[in-house]
Coordinates of C-alpha atoms and ligand atoms in Angstrom, one line a residue:
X34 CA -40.6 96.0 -105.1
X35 CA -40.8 92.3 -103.7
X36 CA -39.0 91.6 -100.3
X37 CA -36.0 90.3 -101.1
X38 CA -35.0 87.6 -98.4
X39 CA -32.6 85.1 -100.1
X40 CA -29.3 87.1 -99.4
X41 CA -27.3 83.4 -98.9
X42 CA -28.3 83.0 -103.0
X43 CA -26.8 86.2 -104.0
X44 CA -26.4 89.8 -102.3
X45 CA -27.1 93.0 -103.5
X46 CA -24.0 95.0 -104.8
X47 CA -22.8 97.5 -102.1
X48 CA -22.8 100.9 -104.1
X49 CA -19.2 101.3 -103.0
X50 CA -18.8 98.4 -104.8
X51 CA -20.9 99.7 -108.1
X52 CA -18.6 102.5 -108.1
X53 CA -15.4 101.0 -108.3
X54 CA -16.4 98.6 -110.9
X55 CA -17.8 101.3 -112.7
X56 CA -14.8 103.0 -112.1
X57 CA -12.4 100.1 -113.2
X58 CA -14.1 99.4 -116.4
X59 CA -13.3 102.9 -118.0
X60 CA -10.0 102.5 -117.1
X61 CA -7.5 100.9 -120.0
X62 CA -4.8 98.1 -118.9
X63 CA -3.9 94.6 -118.5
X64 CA -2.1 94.3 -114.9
X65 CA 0.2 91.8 -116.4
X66 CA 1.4 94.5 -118.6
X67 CA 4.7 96.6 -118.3
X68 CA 4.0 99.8 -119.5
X69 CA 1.9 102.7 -117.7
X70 CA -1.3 101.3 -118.4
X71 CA -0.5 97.9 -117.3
X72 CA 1.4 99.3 -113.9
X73 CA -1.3 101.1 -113.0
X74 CA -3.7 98.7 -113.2
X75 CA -1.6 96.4 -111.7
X76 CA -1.1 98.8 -108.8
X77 CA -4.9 99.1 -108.4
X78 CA -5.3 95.3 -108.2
X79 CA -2.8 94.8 -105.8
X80 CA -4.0 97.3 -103.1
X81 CA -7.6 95.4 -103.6
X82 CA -5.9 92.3 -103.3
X83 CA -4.0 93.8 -100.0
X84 CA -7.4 94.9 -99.0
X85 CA -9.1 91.1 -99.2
X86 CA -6.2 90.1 -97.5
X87 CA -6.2 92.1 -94.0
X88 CA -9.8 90.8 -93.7
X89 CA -9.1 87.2 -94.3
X90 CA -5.5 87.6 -92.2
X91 CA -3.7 85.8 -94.6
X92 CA -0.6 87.4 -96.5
X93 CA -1.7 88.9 -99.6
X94 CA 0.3 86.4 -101.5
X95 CA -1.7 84.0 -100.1
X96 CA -4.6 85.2 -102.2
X97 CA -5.2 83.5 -105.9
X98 CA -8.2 85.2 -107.5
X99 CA -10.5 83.3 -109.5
X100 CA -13.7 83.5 -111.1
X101 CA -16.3 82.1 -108.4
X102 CA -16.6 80.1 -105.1
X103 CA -16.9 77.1 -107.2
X104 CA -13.7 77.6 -109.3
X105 CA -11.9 78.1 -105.8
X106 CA -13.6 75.1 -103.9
X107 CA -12.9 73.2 -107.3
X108 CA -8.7 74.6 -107.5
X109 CA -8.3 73.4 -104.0
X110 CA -9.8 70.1 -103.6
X111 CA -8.4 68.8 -106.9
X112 CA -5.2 70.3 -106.7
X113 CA -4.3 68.8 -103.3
X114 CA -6.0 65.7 -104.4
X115 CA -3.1 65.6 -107.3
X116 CA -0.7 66.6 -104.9
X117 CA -1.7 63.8 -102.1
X118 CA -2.2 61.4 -105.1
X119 CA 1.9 62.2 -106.3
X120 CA 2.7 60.2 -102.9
X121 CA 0.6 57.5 -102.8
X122 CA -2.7 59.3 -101.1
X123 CA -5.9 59.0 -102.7
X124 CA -8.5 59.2 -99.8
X125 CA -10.7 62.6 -99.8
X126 CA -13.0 63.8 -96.7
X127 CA -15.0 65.6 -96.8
X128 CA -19.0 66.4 -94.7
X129 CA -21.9 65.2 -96.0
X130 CA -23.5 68.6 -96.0
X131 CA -20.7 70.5 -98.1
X132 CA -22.4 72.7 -101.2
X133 CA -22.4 71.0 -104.4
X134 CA -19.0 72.8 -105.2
X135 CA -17.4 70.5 -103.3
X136 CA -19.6 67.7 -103.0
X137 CA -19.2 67.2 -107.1
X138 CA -15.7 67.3 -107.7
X139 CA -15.4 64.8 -104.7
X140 CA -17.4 63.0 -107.4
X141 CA -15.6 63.8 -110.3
X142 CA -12.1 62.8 -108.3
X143 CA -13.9 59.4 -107.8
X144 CA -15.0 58.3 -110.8
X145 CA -11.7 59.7 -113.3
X146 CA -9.1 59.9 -110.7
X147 CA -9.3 56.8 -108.5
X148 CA -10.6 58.9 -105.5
X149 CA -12.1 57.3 -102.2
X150 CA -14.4 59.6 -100.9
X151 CA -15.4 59.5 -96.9
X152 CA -18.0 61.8 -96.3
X153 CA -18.0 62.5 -92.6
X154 CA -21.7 62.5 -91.4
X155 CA -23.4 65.7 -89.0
X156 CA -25.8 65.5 -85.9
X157 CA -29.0 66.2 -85.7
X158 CA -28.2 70.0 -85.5
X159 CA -26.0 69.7 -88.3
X160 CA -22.9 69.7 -86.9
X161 CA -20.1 67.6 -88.2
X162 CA -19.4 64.2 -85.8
X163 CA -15.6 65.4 -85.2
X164 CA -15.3 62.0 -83.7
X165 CA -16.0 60.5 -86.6
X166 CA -12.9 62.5 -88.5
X167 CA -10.6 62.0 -85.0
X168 CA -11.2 57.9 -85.7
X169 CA -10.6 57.9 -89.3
X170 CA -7.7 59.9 -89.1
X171 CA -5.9 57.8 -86.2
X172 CA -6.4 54.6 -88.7
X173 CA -5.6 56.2 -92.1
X174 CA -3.6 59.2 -92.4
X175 CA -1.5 58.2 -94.4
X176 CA -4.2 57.6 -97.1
X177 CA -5.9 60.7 -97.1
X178 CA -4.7 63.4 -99.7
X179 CA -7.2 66.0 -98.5
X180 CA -9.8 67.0 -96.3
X181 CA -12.1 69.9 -96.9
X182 CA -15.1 71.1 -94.3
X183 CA -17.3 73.9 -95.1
X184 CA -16.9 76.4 -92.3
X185 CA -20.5 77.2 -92.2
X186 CA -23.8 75.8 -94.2
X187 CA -25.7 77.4 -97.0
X188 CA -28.6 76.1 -96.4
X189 CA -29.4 76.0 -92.2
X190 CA -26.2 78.8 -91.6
X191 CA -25.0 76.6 -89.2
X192 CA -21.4 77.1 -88.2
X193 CA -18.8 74.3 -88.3
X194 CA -16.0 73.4 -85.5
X195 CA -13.3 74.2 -88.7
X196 CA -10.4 74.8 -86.0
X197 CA -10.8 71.9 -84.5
X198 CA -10.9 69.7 -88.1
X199 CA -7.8 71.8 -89.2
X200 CA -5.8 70.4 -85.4
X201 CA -6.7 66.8 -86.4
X202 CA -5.9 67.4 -89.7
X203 CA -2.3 69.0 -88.4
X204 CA -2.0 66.0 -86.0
X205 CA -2.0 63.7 -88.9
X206 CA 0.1 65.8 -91.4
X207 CA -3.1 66.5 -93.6
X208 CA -3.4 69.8 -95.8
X209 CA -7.0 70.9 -95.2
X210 CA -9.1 72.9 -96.9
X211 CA -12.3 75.5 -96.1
X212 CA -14.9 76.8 -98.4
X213 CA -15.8 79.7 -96.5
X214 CA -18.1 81.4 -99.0
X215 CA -21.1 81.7 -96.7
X216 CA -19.3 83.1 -94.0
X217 CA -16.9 85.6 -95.0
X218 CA -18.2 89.2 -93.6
X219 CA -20.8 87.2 -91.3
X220 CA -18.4 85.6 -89.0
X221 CA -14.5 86.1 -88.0
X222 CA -12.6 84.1 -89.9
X223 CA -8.8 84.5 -89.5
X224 CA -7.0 82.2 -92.2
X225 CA -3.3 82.6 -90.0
X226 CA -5.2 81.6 -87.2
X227 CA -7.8 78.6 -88.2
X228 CA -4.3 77.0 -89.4
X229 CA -5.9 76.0 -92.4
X230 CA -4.1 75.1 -96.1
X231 CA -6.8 76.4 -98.0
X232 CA -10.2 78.0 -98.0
X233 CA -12.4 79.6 -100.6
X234 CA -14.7 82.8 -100.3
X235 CA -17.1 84.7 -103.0
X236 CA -17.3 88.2 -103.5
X237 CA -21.2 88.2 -104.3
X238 CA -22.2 86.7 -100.9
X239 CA -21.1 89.6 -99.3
X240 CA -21.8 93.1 -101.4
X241 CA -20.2 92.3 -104.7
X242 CA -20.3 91.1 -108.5
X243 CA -20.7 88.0 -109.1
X244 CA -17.9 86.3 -111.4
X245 CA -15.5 87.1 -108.9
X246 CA -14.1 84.8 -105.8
X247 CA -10.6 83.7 -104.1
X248 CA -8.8 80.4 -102.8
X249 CA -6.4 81.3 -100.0
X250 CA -4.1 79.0 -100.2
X251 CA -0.8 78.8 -97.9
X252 CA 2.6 79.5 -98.8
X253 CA 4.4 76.1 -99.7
X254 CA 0.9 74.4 -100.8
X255 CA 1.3 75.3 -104.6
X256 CA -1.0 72.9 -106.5
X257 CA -1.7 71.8 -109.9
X258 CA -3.7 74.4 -112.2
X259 CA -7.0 73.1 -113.3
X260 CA -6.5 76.4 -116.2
X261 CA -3.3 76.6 -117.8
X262 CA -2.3 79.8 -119.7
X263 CA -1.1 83.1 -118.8
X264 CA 0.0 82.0 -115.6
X265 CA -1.1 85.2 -113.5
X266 CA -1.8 83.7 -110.2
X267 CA 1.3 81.8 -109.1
X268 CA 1.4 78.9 -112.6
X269 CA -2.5 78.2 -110.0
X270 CA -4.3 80.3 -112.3
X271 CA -4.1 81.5 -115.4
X272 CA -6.6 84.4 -116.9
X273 CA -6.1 88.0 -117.4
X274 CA -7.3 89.4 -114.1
X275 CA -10.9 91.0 -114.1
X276 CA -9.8 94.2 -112.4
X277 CA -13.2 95.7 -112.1
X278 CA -15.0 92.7 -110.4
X279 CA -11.4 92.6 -108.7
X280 CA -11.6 96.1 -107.3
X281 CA -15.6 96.0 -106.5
X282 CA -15.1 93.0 -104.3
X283 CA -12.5 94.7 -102.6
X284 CA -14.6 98.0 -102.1
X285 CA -17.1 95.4 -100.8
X286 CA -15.0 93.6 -98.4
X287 CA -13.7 97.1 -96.6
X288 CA -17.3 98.6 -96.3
X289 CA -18.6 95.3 -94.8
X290 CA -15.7 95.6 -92.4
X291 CA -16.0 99.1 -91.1
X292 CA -18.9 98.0 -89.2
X293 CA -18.6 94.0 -89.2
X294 CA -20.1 93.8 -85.4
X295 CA -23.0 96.0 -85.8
X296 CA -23.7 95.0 -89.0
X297 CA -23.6 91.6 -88.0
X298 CA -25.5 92.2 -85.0
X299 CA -28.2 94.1 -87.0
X300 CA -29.0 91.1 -89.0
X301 CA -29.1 88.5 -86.0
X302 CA -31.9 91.1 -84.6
X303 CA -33.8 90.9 -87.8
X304 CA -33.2 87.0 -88.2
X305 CA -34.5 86.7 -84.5
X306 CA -37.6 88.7 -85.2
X307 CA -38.5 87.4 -88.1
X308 CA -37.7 83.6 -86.8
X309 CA -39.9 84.4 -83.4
X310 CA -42.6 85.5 -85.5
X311 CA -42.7 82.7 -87.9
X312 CA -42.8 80.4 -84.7
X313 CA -45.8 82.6 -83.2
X314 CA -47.3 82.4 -85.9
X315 CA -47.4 78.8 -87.0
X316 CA -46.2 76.5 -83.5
X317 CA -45.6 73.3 -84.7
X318 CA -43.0 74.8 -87.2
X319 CA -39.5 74.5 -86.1
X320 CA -35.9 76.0 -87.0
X321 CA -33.3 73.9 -88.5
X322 CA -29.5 74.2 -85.9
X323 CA -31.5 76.4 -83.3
X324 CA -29.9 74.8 -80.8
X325 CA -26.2 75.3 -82.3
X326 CA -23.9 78.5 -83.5
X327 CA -25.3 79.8 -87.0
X328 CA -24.7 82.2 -89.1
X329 CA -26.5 85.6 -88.2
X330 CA -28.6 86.1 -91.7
X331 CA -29.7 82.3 -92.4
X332 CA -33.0 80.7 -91.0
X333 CA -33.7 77.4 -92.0
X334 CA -37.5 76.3 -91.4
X335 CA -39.6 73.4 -91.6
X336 CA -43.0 73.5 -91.9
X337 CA -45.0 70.1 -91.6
X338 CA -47.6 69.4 -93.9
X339 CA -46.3 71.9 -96.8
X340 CA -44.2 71.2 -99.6
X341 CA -41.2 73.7 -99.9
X342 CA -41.8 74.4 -104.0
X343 CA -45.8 75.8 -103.0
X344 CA -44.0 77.8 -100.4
X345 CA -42.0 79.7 -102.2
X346 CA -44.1 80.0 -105.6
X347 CA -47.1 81.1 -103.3
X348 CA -44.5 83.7 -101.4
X349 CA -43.1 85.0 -104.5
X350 CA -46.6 85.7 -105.9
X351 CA -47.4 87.5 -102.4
X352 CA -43.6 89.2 -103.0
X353 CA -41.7 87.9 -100.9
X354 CA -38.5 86.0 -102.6
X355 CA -36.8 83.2 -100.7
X356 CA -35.1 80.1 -101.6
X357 CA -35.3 76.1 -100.1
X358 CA -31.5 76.4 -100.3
X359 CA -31.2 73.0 -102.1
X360 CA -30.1 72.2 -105.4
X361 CA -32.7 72.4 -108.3
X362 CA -32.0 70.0 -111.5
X363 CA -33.5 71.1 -114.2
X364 CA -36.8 72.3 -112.2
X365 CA -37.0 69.7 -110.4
X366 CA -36.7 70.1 -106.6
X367 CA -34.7 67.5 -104.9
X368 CA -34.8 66.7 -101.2
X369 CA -32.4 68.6 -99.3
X370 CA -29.1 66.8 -98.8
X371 CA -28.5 68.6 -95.6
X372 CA -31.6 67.9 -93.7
X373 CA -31.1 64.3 -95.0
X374 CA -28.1 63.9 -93.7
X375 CA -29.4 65.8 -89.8
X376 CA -31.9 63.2 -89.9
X377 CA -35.0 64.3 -91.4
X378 CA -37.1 62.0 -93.6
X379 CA -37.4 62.8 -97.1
X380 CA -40.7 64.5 -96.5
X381 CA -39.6 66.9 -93.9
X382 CA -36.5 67.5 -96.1
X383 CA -39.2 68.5 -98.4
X384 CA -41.2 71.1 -96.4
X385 CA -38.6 73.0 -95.4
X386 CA -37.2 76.9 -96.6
X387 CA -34.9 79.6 -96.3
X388 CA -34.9 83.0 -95.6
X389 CA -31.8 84.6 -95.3
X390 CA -31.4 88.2 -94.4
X391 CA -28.6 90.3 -94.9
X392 CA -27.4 94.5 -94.7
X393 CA -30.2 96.3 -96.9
X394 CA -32.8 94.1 -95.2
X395 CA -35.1 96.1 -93.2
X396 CA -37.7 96.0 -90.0
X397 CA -40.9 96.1 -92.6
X398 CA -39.2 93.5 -94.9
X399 CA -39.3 91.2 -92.3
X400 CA -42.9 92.7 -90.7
X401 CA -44.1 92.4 -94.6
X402 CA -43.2 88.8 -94.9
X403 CA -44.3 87.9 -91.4
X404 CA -48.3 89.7 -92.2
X405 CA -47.9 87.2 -95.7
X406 CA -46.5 84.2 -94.3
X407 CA -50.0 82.7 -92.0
X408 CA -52.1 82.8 -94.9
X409 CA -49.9 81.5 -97.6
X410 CA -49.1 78.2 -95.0
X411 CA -52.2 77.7 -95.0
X412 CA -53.0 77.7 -98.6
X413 CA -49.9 75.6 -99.7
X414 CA -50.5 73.0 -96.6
X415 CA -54.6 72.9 -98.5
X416 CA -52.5 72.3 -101.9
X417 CA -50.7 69.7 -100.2
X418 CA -53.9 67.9 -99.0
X419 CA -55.2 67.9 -102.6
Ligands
PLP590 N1 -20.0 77.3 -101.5 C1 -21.0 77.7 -100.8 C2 -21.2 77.3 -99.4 C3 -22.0 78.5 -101.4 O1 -23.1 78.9 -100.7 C4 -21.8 78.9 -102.8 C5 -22.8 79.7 -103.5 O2 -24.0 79.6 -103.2 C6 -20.7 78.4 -103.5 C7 -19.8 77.6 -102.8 C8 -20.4 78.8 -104.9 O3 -19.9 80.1 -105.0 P1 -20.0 80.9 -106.4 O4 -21.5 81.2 -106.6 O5 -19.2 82.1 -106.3 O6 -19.6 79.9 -107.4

């Protein structure tokens, strides 16, 4: 079996998580049903949604479920945009590193909604310039409808000062919104206590299905619907509930947090091991936010004088799966946006990959991909001479 070492794409599903899927899905009932069926189902879905909810702190109302990440990030940042919009606000902020789940329908509110976008720029570690966001918010408050900050990157795992955005944006009466997809189970994250309006999580970043994610969004922040219909979630969002990928994310979200520390822990060890060895191995490589907080799983390499798309086609033949963590349009492997933006030229941008690691890595995945790893950076920087 190839090493898998691209856990920030996509986890494996915990098997508690298997099992209650599996479980759900011979089960009959809508939970928006009244009879038995429907109240039993609906019973089950509320104690997952309970579940979600004690590790997010937030109250379970709090929780709309949707069908992904995206659809959250998507829900929150256009529906407060609508709502800002309603009195005369039309500015949106957000960092110039957020995924493309955010980043696009910034776009989208600029070009049909009359949106101006301020994308707040990051350091050379990749941490957002909070002075930047102070400044803009003492001049135009009043303007801005909505700002959303990832809580931690996708692509270098580095970890974002999201309490300190969500005090500025208090200070100047601004709902603010978090997609925390990347971090939920890899880093405390207390919704009642970040004082955010809104953040987003995914249930296949950490143990289960994918199809399956959640916008938190506080009490008195009830926004427009991007789907209209049933009505299920509050009038936010409307689709019969998917009560098995409901009830697997749940399972998934308790397991992860019987042993969040040592888990956690487990996988900085790995990352460290496998980072100090990749170092060793190859010195004039270096780690992308070294210096800063980052998420334990994620490390985020450069490699001069390689091109990122040999890497990982060489490493996949050798088995070893891994990702550059950028966007790929149709094959086509763009520079990443997030090294841009820390500084790097477009050809460093380019020679740069991720391996994230997460709770069914083990010791010899990473001792595997560290005996691969000299011999395929030398072949792809040859390939890169040719
Ligand atoms: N936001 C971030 C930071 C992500 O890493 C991802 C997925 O890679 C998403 C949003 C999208 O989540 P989903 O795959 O559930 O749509």
């Amino acid at each position: 079996m190839p090493v898998y070492l691209d856990h920030a794409a996509t986890t494996p599903m915990a098997d508690v998580a298997i099992k209650a899927m599996t479980e759900q899905l011979a089960k009959l009932g809508n939970p928006s049903s009244l009879h038995v069926y429907g109240r039993d189902a609906r019973k089950d879905l509320e104690g997952a949604r309970e579940e979600i909810a004690v590790a997010l702190d937030c109250h379970p109302t709090e929780i709309i479920f949707t069908a992904s990440g995206t659809e959250a990030n998507n829900t929150a940042l256009k529906g407060l945009y609508w709502k800002g919009q309603a009195v005369g606000r039309n500015v949106v902020v957000i960092s110039a590193i957020e995924h493309h789940a955010i980043l696009d329908p910034a776009q989208w509110l600029k070009d049909h909604e009359g949106a101006e976008v301020i994308e707040i720029g990051v350091d050379s570690n990749g941490v957002i310039h909070l002075d930047e966001l102070e400044d803009l918010i003492s001049r135009r408050a009043d303007e801005i409808a909505v700002i959303s900050i990832m809580s931690a990157n996708n692509e270098t795992g580095v970890i974002q000062p999201i309490q300190k955005v969500a005090e500025l944006a208090h200070s100047g009466s601004i709902p603010v919104h978090s997609d925390a997809v990347q971090s939920f189970g890899k880093e405390p994250l207390s919704f009642s206590q970040l004082g955010l309006t809104a953040m987003s999580v995914s249930a296949h970043k950490l143990g289960g299905p994918i199809g399956v994610g959640a916008l938190v969004l506080r009490k008195g922040y009830d926004v427009p619907a991007l789907l209209h219909g049933g009505g299920q979630e509050r009038d936010i969002r409307s689709g019969t509930f998917n009560a098995p990928a409901i009830m697997a994310f749940a399972a998934a979200v308790k397991e992860t947090f019987l042993d969040f520390a040592d888990r956690n822990a487990r996988v900085r060890r790995l990352r460290e091991r496998l980072e100090n060895g990749i170092l060793e191995c190859v010195p004039e490589a270096y780690v992308n936010g070294a210096k800063v907080e980052r998420l334990p799983g994620i490390v985020n390499v450069t490699i001069p004088g390689t091109e990122s798309e040999t890497l990982l086609l060489l490493l996949d033949n050798e088995g070893i799966a891994c990702s550059t963590g950028s966007a790929c349009t149709a094959g086509v492997q763009r520079p990443s946006h997030v090294l841009l933006a820390m500084g790097h030229g477009e050809r460093t941008a380019r020679s740069s990959i991720r391996f994230s690691i997460g709770a069914t890595t083990t010791e010899s995945d990473v001792d595997l991909a560290l005996h691969i790893l000299p011999a395929v950076m030398e072949r792809a920087r040859m390939a890169n001479l040719r």
